PDB file of C-alpha atoms in Angstrom:
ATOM      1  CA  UNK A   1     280.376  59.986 147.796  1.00  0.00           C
ATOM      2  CA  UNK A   2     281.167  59.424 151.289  1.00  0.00           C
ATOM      3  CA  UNK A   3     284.014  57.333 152.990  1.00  0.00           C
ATOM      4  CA  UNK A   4     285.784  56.713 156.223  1.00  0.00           C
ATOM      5  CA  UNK A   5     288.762  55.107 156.840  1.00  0.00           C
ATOM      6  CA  UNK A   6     289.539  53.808 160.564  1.00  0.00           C
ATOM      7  CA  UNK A   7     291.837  51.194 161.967  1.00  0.00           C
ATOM      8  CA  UNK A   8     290.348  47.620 162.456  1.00  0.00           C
ATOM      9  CA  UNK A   9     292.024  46.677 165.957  1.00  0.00           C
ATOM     10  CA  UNK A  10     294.176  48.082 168.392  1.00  0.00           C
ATOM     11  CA  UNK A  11     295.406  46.124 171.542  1.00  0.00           C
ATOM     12  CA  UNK A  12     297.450  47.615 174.532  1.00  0.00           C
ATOM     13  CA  UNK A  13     297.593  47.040 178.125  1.00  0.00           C
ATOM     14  CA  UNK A  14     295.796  48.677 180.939  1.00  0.00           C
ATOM     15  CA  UNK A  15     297.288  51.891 181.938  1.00  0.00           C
ATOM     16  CA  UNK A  16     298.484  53.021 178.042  1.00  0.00           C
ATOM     17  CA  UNK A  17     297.309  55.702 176.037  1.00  0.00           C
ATOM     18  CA  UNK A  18     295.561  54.551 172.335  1.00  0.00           C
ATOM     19  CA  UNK A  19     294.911  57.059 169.820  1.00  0.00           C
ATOM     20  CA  UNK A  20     292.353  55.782 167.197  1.00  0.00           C
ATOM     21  CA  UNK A  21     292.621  57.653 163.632  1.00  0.00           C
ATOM     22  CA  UNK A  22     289.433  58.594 161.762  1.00  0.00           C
ATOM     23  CA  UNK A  23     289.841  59.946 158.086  1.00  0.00           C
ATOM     24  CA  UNK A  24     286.510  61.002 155.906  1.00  0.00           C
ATOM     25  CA  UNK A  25     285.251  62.270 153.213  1.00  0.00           C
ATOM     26  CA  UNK A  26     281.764  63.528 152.652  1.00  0.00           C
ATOM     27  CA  UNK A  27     279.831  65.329 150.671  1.00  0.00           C
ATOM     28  CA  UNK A  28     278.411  67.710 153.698  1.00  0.00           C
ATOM     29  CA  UNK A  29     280.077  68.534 156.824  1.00  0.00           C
ATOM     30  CA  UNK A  30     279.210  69.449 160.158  1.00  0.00           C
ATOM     31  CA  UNK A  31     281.485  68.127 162.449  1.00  0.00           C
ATOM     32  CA  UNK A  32     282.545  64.399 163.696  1.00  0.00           C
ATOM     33  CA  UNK A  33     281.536  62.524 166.622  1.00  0.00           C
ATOM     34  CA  UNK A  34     282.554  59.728 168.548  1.00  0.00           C
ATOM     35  CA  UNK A  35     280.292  56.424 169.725  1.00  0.00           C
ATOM     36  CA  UNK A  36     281.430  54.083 171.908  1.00  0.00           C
ATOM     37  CA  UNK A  37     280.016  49.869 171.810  1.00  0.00           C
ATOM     38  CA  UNK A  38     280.548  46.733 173.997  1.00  0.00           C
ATOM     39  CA  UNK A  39     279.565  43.489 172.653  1.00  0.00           C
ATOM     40  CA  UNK A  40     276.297  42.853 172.436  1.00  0.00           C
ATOM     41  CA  UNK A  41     275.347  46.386 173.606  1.00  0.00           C
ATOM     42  CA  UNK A  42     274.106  49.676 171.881  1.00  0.00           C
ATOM     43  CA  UNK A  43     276.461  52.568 170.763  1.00  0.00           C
ATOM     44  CA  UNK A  44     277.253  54.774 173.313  1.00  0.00           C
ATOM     45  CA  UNK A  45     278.177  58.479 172.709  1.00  0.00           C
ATOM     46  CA  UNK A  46     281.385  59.740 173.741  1.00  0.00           C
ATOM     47  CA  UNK A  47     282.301  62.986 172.158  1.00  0.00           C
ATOM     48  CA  UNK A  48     280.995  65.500 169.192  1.00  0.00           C
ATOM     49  CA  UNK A  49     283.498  67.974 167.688  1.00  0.00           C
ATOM     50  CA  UNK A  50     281.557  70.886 165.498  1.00  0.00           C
ATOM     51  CA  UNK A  51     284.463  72.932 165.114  1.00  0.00           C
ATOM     52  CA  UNK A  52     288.691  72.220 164.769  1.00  0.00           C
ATOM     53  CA  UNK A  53     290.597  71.389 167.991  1.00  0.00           C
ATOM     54  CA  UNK A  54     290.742  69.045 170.825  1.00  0.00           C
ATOM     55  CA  UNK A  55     287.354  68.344 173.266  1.00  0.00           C
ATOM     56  CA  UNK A  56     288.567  66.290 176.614  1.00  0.00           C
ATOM     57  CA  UNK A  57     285.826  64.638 178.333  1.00  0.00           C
ATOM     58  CA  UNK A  58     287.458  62.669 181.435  1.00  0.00           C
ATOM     59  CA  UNK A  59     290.056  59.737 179.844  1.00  0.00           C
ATOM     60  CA  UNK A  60     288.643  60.616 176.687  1.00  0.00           C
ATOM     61  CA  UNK A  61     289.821  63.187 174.603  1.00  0.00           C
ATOM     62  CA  UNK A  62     288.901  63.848 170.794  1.00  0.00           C
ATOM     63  CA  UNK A  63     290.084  66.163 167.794  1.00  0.00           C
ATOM     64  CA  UNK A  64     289.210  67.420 164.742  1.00  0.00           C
ATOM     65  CA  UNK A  65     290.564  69.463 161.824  1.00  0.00           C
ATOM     66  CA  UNK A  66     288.533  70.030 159.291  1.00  0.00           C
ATOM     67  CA  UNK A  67     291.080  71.070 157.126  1.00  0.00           C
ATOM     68  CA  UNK A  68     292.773  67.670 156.827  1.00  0.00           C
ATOM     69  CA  UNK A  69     289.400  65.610 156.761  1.00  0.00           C
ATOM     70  CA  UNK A  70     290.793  63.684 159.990  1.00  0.00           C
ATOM     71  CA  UNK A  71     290.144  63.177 163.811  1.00  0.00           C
ATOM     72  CA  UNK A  72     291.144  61.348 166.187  1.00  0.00           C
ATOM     73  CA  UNK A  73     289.873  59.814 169.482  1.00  0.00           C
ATOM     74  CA  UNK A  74     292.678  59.755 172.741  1.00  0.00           C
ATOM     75  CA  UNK A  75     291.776  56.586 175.063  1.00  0.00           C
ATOM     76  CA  UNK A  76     294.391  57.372 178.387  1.00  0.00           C
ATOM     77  CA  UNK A  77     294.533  55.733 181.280  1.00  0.00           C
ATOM     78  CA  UNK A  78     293.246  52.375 179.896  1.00  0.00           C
ATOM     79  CA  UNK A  79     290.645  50.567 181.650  1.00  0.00           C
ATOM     80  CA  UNK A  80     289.756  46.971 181.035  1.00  0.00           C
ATOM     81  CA  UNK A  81     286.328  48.512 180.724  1.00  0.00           C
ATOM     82  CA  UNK A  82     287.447  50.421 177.096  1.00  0.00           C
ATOM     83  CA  UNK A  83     287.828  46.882 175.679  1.00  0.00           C
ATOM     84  CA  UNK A  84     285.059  47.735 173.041  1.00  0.00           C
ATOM     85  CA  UNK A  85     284.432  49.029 169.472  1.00  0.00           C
ATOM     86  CA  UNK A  86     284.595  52.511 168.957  1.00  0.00           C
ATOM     87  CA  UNK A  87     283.019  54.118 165.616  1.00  0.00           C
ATOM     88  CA  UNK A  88     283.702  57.955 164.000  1.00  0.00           C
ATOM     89  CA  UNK A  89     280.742  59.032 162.736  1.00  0.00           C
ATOM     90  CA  UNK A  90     280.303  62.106 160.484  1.00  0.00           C
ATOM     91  CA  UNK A  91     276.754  63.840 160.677  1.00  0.00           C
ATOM     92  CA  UNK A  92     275.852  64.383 157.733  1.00  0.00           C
ATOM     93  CA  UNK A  93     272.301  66.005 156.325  1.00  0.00           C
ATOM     94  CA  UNK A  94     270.643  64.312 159.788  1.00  0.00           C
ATOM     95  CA  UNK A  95     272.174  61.359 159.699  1.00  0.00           C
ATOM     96  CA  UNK A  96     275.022  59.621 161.318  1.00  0.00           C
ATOM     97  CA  UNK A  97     277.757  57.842 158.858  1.00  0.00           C
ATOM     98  CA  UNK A  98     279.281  54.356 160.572  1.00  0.00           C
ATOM     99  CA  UNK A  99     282.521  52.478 159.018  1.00  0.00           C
ATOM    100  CA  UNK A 100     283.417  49.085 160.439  1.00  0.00           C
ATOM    101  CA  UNK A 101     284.807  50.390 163.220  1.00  0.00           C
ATOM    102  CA  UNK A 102     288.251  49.865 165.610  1.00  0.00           C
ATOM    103  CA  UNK A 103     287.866  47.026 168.160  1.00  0.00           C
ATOM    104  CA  UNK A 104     290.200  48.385 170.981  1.00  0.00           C
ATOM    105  CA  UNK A 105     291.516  45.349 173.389  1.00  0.00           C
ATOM    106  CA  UNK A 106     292.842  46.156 176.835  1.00  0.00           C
ATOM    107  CA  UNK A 107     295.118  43.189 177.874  1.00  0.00           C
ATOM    108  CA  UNK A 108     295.831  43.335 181.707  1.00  0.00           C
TER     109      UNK A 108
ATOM    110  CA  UNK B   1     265.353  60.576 183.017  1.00  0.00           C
ATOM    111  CA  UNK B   2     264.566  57.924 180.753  1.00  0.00           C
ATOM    112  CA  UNK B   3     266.908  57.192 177.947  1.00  0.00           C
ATOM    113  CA  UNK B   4     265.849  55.931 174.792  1.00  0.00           C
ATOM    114  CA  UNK B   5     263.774  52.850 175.230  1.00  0.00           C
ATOM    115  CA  UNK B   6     263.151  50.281 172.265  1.00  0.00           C
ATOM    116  CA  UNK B   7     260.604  46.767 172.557  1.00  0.00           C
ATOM    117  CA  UNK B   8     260.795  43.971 171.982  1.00  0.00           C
ATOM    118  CA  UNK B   9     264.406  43.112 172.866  1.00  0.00           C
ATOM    119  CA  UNK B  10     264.526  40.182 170.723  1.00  0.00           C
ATOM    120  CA  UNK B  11     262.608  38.308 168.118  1.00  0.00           C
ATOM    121  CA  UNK B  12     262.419  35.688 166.117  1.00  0.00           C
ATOM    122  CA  UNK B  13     260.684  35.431 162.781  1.00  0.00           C
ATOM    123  CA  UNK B  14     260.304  33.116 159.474  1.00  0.00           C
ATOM    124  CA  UNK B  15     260.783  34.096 155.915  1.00  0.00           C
ATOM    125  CA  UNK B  16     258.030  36.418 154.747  1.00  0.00           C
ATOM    126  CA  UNK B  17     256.809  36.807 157.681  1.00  0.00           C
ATOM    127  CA  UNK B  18     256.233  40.764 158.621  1.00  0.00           C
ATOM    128  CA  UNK B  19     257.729  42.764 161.910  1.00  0.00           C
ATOM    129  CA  UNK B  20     256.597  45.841 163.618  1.00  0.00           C
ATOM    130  CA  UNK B  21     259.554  47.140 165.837  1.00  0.00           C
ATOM    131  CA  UNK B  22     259.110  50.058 168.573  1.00  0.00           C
ATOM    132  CA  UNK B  23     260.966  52.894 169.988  1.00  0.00           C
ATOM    133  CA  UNK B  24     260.471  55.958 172.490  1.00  0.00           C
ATOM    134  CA  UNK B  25     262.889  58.623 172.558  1.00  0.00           C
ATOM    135  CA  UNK B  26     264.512  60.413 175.188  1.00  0.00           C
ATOM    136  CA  UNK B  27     262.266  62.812 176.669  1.00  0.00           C
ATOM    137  CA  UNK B  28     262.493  66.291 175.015  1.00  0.00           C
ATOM    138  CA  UNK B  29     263.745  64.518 172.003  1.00  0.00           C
ATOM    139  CA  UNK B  30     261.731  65.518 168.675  1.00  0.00           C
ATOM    140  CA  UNK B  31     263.783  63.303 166.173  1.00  0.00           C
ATOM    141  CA  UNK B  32     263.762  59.826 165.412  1.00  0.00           C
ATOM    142  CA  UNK B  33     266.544  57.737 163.402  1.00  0.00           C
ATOM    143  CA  UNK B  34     266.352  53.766 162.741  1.00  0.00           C
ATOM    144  CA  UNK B  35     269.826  51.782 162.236  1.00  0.00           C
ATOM    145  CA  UNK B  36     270.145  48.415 161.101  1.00  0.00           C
ATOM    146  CA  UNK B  37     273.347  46.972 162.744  1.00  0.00           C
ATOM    147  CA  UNK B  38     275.285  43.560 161.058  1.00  0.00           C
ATOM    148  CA  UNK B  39     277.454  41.134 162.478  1.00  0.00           C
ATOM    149  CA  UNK B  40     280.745  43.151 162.834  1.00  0.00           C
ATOM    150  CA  UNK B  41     279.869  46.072 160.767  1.00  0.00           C
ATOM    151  CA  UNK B  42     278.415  49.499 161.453  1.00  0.00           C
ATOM    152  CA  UNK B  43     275.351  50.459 162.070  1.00  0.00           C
ATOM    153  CA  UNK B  44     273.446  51.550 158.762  1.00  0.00           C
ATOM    154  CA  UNK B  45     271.281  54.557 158.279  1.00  0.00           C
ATOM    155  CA  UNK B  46     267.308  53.143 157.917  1.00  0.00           C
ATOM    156  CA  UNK B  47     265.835  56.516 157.751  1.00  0.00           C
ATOM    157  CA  UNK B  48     264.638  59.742 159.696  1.00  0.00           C
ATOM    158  CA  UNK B  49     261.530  60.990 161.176  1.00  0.00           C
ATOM    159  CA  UNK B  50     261.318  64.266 162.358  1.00  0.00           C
ATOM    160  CA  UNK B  51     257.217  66.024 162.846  1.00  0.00           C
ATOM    161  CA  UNK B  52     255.759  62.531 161.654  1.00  0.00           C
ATOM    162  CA  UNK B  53     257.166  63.176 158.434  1.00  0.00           C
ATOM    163  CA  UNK B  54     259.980  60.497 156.927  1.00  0.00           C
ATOM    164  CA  UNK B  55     262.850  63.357 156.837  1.00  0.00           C
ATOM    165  CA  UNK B  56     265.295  60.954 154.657  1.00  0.00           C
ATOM    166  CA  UNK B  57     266.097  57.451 154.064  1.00  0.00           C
ATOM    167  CA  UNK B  58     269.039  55.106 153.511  1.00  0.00           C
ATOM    168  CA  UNK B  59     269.866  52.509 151.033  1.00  0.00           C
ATOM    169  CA  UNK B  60     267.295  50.126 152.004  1.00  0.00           C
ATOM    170  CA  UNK B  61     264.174  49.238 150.096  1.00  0.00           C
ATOM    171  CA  UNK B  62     260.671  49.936 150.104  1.00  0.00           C
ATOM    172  CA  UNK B  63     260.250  46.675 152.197  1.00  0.00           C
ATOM    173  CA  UNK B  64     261.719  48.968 155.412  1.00  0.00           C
ATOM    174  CA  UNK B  65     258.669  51.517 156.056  1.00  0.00           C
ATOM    175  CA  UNK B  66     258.280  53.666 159.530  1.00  0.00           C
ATOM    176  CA  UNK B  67     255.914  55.832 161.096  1.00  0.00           C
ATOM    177  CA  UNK B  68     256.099  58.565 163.885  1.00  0.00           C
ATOM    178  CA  UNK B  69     253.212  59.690 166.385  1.00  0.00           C
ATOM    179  CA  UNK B  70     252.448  62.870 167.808  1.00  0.00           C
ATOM    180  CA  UNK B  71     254.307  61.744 170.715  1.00  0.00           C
ATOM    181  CA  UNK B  72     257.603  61.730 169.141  1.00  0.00           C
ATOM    182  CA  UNK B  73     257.749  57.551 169.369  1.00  0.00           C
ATOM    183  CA  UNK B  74     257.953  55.779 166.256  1.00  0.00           C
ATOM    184  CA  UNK B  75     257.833  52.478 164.552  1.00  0.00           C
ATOM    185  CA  UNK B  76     259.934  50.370 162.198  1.00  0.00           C
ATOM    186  CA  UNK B  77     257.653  48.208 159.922  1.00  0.00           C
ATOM    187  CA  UNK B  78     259.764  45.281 157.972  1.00  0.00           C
ATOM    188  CA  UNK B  79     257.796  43.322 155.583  1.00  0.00           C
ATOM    189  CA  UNK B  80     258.569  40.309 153.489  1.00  0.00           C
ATOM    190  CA  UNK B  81     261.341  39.126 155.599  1.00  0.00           C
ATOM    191  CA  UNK B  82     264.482  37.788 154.973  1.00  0.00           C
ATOM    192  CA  UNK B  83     267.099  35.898 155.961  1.00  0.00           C
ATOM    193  CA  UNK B  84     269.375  38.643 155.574  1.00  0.00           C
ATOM    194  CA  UNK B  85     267.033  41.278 157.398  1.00  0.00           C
ATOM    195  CA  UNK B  86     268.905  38.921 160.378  1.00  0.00           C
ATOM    196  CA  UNK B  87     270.096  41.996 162.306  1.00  0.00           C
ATOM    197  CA  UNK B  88     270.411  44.521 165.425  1.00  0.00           C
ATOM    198  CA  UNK B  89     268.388  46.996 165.076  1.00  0.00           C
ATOM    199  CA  UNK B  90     268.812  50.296 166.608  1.00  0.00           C
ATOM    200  CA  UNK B  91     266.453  53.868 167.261  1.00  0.00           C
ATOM    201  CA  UNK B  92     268.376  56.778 168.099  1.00  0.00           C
ATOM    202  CA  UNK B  93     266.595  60.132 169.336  1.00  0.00           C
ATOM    203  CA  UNK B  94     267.992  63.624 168.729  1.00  0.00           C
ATOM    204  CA  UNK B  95     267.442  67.324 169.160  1.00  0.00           C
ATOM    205  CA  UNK B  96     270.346  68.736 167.520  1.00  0.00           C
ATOM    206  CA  UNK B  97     273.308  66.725 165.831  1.00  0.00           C
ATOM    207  CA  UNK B  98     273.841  64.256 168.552  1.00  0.00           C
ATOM    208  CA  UNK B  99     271.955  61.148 168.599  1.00  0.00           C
ATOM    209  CA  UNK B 100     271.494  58.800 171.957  1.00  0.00           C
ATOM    210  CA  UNK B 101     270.813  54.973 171.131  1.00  0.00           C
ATOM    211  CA  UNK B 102     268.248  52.224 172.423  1.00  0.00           C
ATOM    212  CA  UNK B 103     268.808  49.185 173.510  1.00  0.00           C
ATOM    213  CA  UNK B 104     267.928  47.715 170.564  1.00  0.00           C
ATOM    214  CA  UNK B 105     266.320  44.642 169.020  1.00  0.00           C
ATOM    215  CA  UNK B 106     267.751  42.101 168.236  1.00  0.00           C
ATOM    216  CA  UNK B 107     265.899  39.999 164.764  1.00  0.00           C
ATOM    217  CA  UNK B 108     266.489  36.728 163.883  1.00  0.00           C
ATOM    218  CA  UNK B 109     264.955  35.471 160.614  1.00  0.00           C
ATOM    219  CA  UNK B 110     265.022  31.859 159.872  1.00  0.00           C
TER     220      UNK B 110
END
């Protein structure tokens, strides 16, 4: 079986730091990555970890430990720009597993 | 260098009606995966072409069938719509584990 548990909604003001918890469990493993998706647009991709630790890209930083079936995705320096859905996805025999996803809302 | 490009944007069918959706991958991209997006949910796994070949396949019947040219670009055939089939749907292209996503297109069944 495969699951993945992420919160539904975050809100915090421009300027904060958000931290968005992914937790999974699948049957395979090779790594988690990150997408990125503004209303009414097409997922964008932010970030793949393959092995444990933390990957920074810019703003955006993201971590993995395999270990504890859990990553997490570091928003800082909000922009009114982030205010979008962000999805963990575990690849997984070629193909990428979506939950529901956490709609992140900057307030100014 | 051109991203993953999908046509038509949007479109609008009837029940039972049958669609034919398109989608070019990134260029040096060999990999092809369809997603079928709902209202406030995830996208869903369709399934996977890699060398023309259907690689593997989602939870969605029989009614969902796809085909990949020499090229690399594929297709997403839909057949016997219905009202639920009401959806974005999505073609990512790959060479390795990460996938880049179209545009999408967005169906409407009525």
């Amino acid at each position: 079986g495969q699951s993945l548990e992420q919160p539904s909604e975050v809100t915090a003001v421009e300027g904060a730091i958000v931290q968005i918890n992914c937790t999974y469990q699948t049957s395979g493993f090779y790594g988690l990555s990150w997408y990125q998706q503004h209303d009414g647009g097409a997922p964008t991709f932010l970030s793949y970890n393959a092995l444990d630790g933390l990957e920074e890209t810019g703003r955006f930083s993201s971590f993995l430990s395999r270990s504890d079936s859990y990553g997490y995705l570091l928003l800082q320096e909000l922009q009114m720009k982030d205010s979008a859905s962000y999805f963990c996805a575990p690849p997984n025999d070629y193909k990428l597993s979506f939950g529901a996803g956490t709609t992140v809302t900057v307030r100014a | 260098d051109a991203g993953v490009t999908q046509s038509p944007t949007h479109l609008i069918k009837t029940r039972g009606q049958q669609v034919t959706l398109r989608c070019s991958p990134k260029s040096g991209h060999d990999t092809v995966s369809w997603y079928q997006q709902a209202l406030g949910q995830g996208p869903q796994f369709i399934f996977q072409y890699y060398e023309e070949e259907e690689r593997q396949r989602g939870n969605f019947p029989d009614r969902f069938s796809g085909h990949q040219f020499p090229n690399y670009s594929s297709e997403l055939n839909v057949n016997a719509l219905l009202l639920g089939d009401s959806a974005l749907y999505l073609c990512a292209s790959s060479l390795a584990e990460t996938q880049y996503f179209g545009p999408g297109t967005r169906l409407l069944v009525l």
